GROMACS .gro file of C-alpha atoms in nm:
model
  141
    1UNK     CA    1 -12.181   6.270  -9.525
    2UNK     CA    2 -12.204   5.904  -9.628
    3UNK     CA    3 -12.518   5.737  -9.754
    4UNK     CA    4 -12.634   5.388  -9.842
    5UNK     CA    5 -12.904   5.248 -10.069
    6UNK     CA    6 -13.018   4.888 -10.012
    7UNK     CA    7 -12.715   4.837  -9.790
    8UNK     CA    8 -12.468   4.959 -10.052
    9UNK     CA    9 -12.231   5.245  -9.979
   10UNK     CA   10 -12.303   5.548 -10.203
   11UNK     CA   11 -12.017   5.770 -10.093
   12UNK     CA   12 -12.001   6.113 -10.254
   13UNK     CA   13 -12.277   6.367 -10.309
   14UNK     CA   14 -12.271   6.301 -10.686
   15UNK     CA   15 -12.328   5.930 -10.623
   16UNK     CA   16 -12.623   6.008 -10.397
   17UNK     CA   17 -12.761   6.249 -10.657
   18UNK     CA   18 -12.730   5.981 -10.927
   19UNK     CA   19 -12.909   5.730 -10.707
   20UNK     CA   20 -13.188   5.979 -10.638
   21UNK     CA   21 -13.230   6.047 -11.009
   22UNK     CA   22 -13.240   5.675 -11.090
   23UNK     CA   23 -13.500   5.617 -10.820
   24UNK     CA   24 -13.711   5.909 -10.946
   25UNK     CA   25 -13.700   5.787 -11.306
   26UNK     CA   26 -13.804   5.440 -11.193
   27UNK     CA   27 -14.097   5.576 -10.995
   28UNK     CA   28 -14.211   5.798 -11.281
   29UNK     CA   29 -14.189   5.512 -11.529
   30UNK     CA   30 -14.421   5.311 -11.307
   31UNK     CA   31 -14.680   5.590 -11.324
   32UNK     CA   32 -14.674   5.616 -11.703
   33UNK     CA   33 -14.891   5.431 -11.947
   34UNK     CA   34 -15.246   5.494 -11.835
   35UNK     CA   35 -15.374   5.512 -12.193
   36UNK     CA   36 -15.622   5.268 -12.336
   37UNK     CA   37 -15.395   5.148 -12.616
   38UNK     CA   38 -15.305   4.793 -12.704
   39UNK     CA   39 -14.994   4.720 -12.904
   40UNK     CA   40 -14.939   4.373 -13.039
   41UNK     CA   41 -14.637   4.233 -13.222
   42UNK     CA   42 -14.534   4.476 -13.494
   43UNK     CA   43 -14.801   4.725 -13.377
   44UNK     CA   44 -15.058   4.536 -13.585
   45UNK     CA   45 -15.317   4.545 -13.305
   46UNK     CA   46 -15.267   4.907 -13.204
   47UNK     CA   47 -15.591   5.100 -13.138
   48UNK     CA   48 -15.632   5.412 -12.925
   49UNK     CA   49 -15.894   5.681 -12.871
   50UNK     CA   50 -15.843   6.034 -12.745
   51UNK     CA   51 -15.787   6.391 -12.859
   52UNK     CA   52 -15.595   6.483 -13.173
   53UNK     CA   53 -15.437   6.820 -13.241
   54UNK     CA   54 -15.234   6.953 -13.532
   55UNK     CA   55 -14.898   7.123 -13.582
   56UNK     CA   56 -14.869   7.498 -13.589
   57UNK     CA   57 -14.729   7.653 -13.908
   58UNK     CA   58 -14.432   7.764 -13.694
   59UNK     CA   59 -14.294   7.408 -13.735
   60UNK     CA   60 -14.293   7.420 -14.118
   61UNK     CA   61 -13.951   7.308 -14.241
   62UNK     CA   62 -13.819   7.217 -13.895
   63UNK     CA   63 -13.669   6.874 -13.832
   64UNK     CA   64 -13.890   6.609 -13.675
   65UNK     CA   65 -13.765   6.343 -13.435
   66UNK     CA   66 -13.714   6.109 -13.733
   67UNK     CA   67 -13.486   6.362 -13.901
   68UNK     CA   68 -13.736   6.454 -14.173
   69UNK     CA   69 -13.846   6.813 -14.214
   70UNK     CA   70 -14.206   6.889 -14.120
   71UNK     CA   71 -14.418   6.954 -14.429
   72UNK     CA   72 -14.764   7.088 -14.357
   73UNK     CA   73 -14.894   6.944 -14.685
   74UNK     CA   74 -14.773   6.588 -14.615
   75UNK     CA   75 -14.990   6.323 -14.454
   76UNK     CA   76 -14.778   6.274 -14.143
   77UNK     CA   77 -14.820   6.275 -13.766
   78UNK     CA   78 -14.644   6.261 -13.431
   79UNK     CA   79 -14.709   5.980 -13.183
   80UNK     CA   80 -14.535   5.917 -12.849
   81UNK     CA   81 -14.441   5.553 -12.905
   82UNK     CA   82 -14.531   5.405 -13.245
   83UNK     CA   83 -14.226   5.332 -13.461
   84UNK     CA   84 -14.138   5.585 -13.730
   85UNK     CA   85 -14.291   5.481 -14.060
   86UNK     CA   86 -14.599   5.323 -13.901
   87UNK     CA   87 -14.911   5.408 -14.097
   88UNK     CA   88 -15.223   5.475 -13.893
   89UNK     CA   89 -15.584   5.543 -13.980
   90UNK     CA   90 -15.725   5.838 -13.789
   91UNK     CA   91 -16.104   5.874 -13.766
   92UNK     CA   92 -16.263   6.197 -13.645
   93UNK     CA   93 -16.533   6.068 -13.409
   94UNK     CA   94 -16.735   6.392 -13.443
   95UNK     CA   95 -16.789   6.370 -13.820
   96UNK     CA   96 -16.669   6.026 -13.934
   97UNK     CA   97 -16.398   6.157 -14.168
   98UNK     CA   98 -16.089   5.936 -14.204
   99UNK     CA   99 -15.727   5.981 -14.311
  100UNK     CA  100 -15.418   5.761 -14.320
  101UNK     CA  101 -15.096   5.922 -14.197
  102UNK     CA  102 -14.738   5.808 -14.148
  103UNK     CA  103 -14.570   5.853 -13.808
  104UNK     CA  104 -14.251   6.058 -13.845
  105UNK     CA  105 -14.227   6.251 -13.517
  106UNK     CA  106 -14.272   6.224 -13.140
  107UNK     CA  107 -14.547   6.398 -12.949
  108UNK     CA  108 -14.790   6.534 -12.863
  109UNK     CA  109 -14.662   6.681 -12.542
  110UNK     CA  110 -14.997   6.804 -12.409
  111UNK     CA  111 -15.177   6.588 -12.155
  112UNK     CA  112 -15.481   6.410 -12.295
  113UNK     CA  113 -15.374   6.426 -12.659
  114UNK     CA  114 -15.275   6.108 -12.838
  115UNK     CA  115 -15.161   6.229 -13.183
  116UNK     CA  116 -15.042   6.550 -13.352
  117UNK     CA  117 -15.139   6.571 -13.718
  118UNK     CA  118 -14.998   6.765 -14.010
  119UNK     CA  119 -15.207   7.060 -14.126
  120UNK     CA  120 -15.321   6.870 -14.436
  121UNK     CA  121 -15.439   6.569 -14.233
  122UNK     CA  122 -15.622   6.794 -13.987
  123UNK     CA  123 -15.784   6.982 -14.275
  124UNK     CA  124 -15.910   6.658 -14.430
  125UNK     CA  125 -16.050   6.554 -14.090
  126UNK     CA  126 -16.235   6.887 -14.062
  127UNK     CA  127 -16.068   6.999 -13.739
  128UNK     CA  128 -15.888   7.320 -13.837
  129UNK     CA  129 -16.143   7.553 -13.682
  130UNK     CA  130 -16.173   7.362 -13.353
  131UNK     CA  131 -15.801   7.285 -13.325
  132UNK     CA  132 -15.863   6.946 -13.164
  133UNK     CA  133 -16.100   6.657 -13.221
  134UNK     CA  134 -16.186   6.325 -13.061
  135UNK     CA  135 -16.031   6.050 -13.273
  136UNK     CA  136 -15.972   5.678 -13.301
  137UNK     CA  137 -15.620   5.583 -13.415
  138UNK     CA  138 -15.560   5.235 -13.560
  139UNK     CA  139 -15.243   5.092 -13.713
  140UNK     CA  140 -15.285   4.979 -14.075
  141UNK     CA  141 -15.069   4.759 -14.296
   0.00000   0.00000   0.00000
């Protein structure tokens, strides 16, 4: 069976499958990005609010997306889009505690969460017992 897309001949089933995948990715990309963040040049203006969580001990020693190994005692975090090495201030909106962490991983992968913190950062924010906390994340120089 032959197929066309925008008047162009697609030919084989694999070509049609590729076109369908490309179309799906394009549609999904258009639906992304409903967060309240603002990123300026060099991430200097980045501010976001939402839920933070922290890494399970099961990740201790495993490689992060940056290639570093996760260290529960380091002041690091995962963010979906900020460049690796970006330092951000995280404020627990429930108790006012603040930490500065360095982004070295991607995540979180749970809807509604904006940052995954190392155990040490979460401990300093006072969120170990609850597991999550409402936070404000702001890029710092």
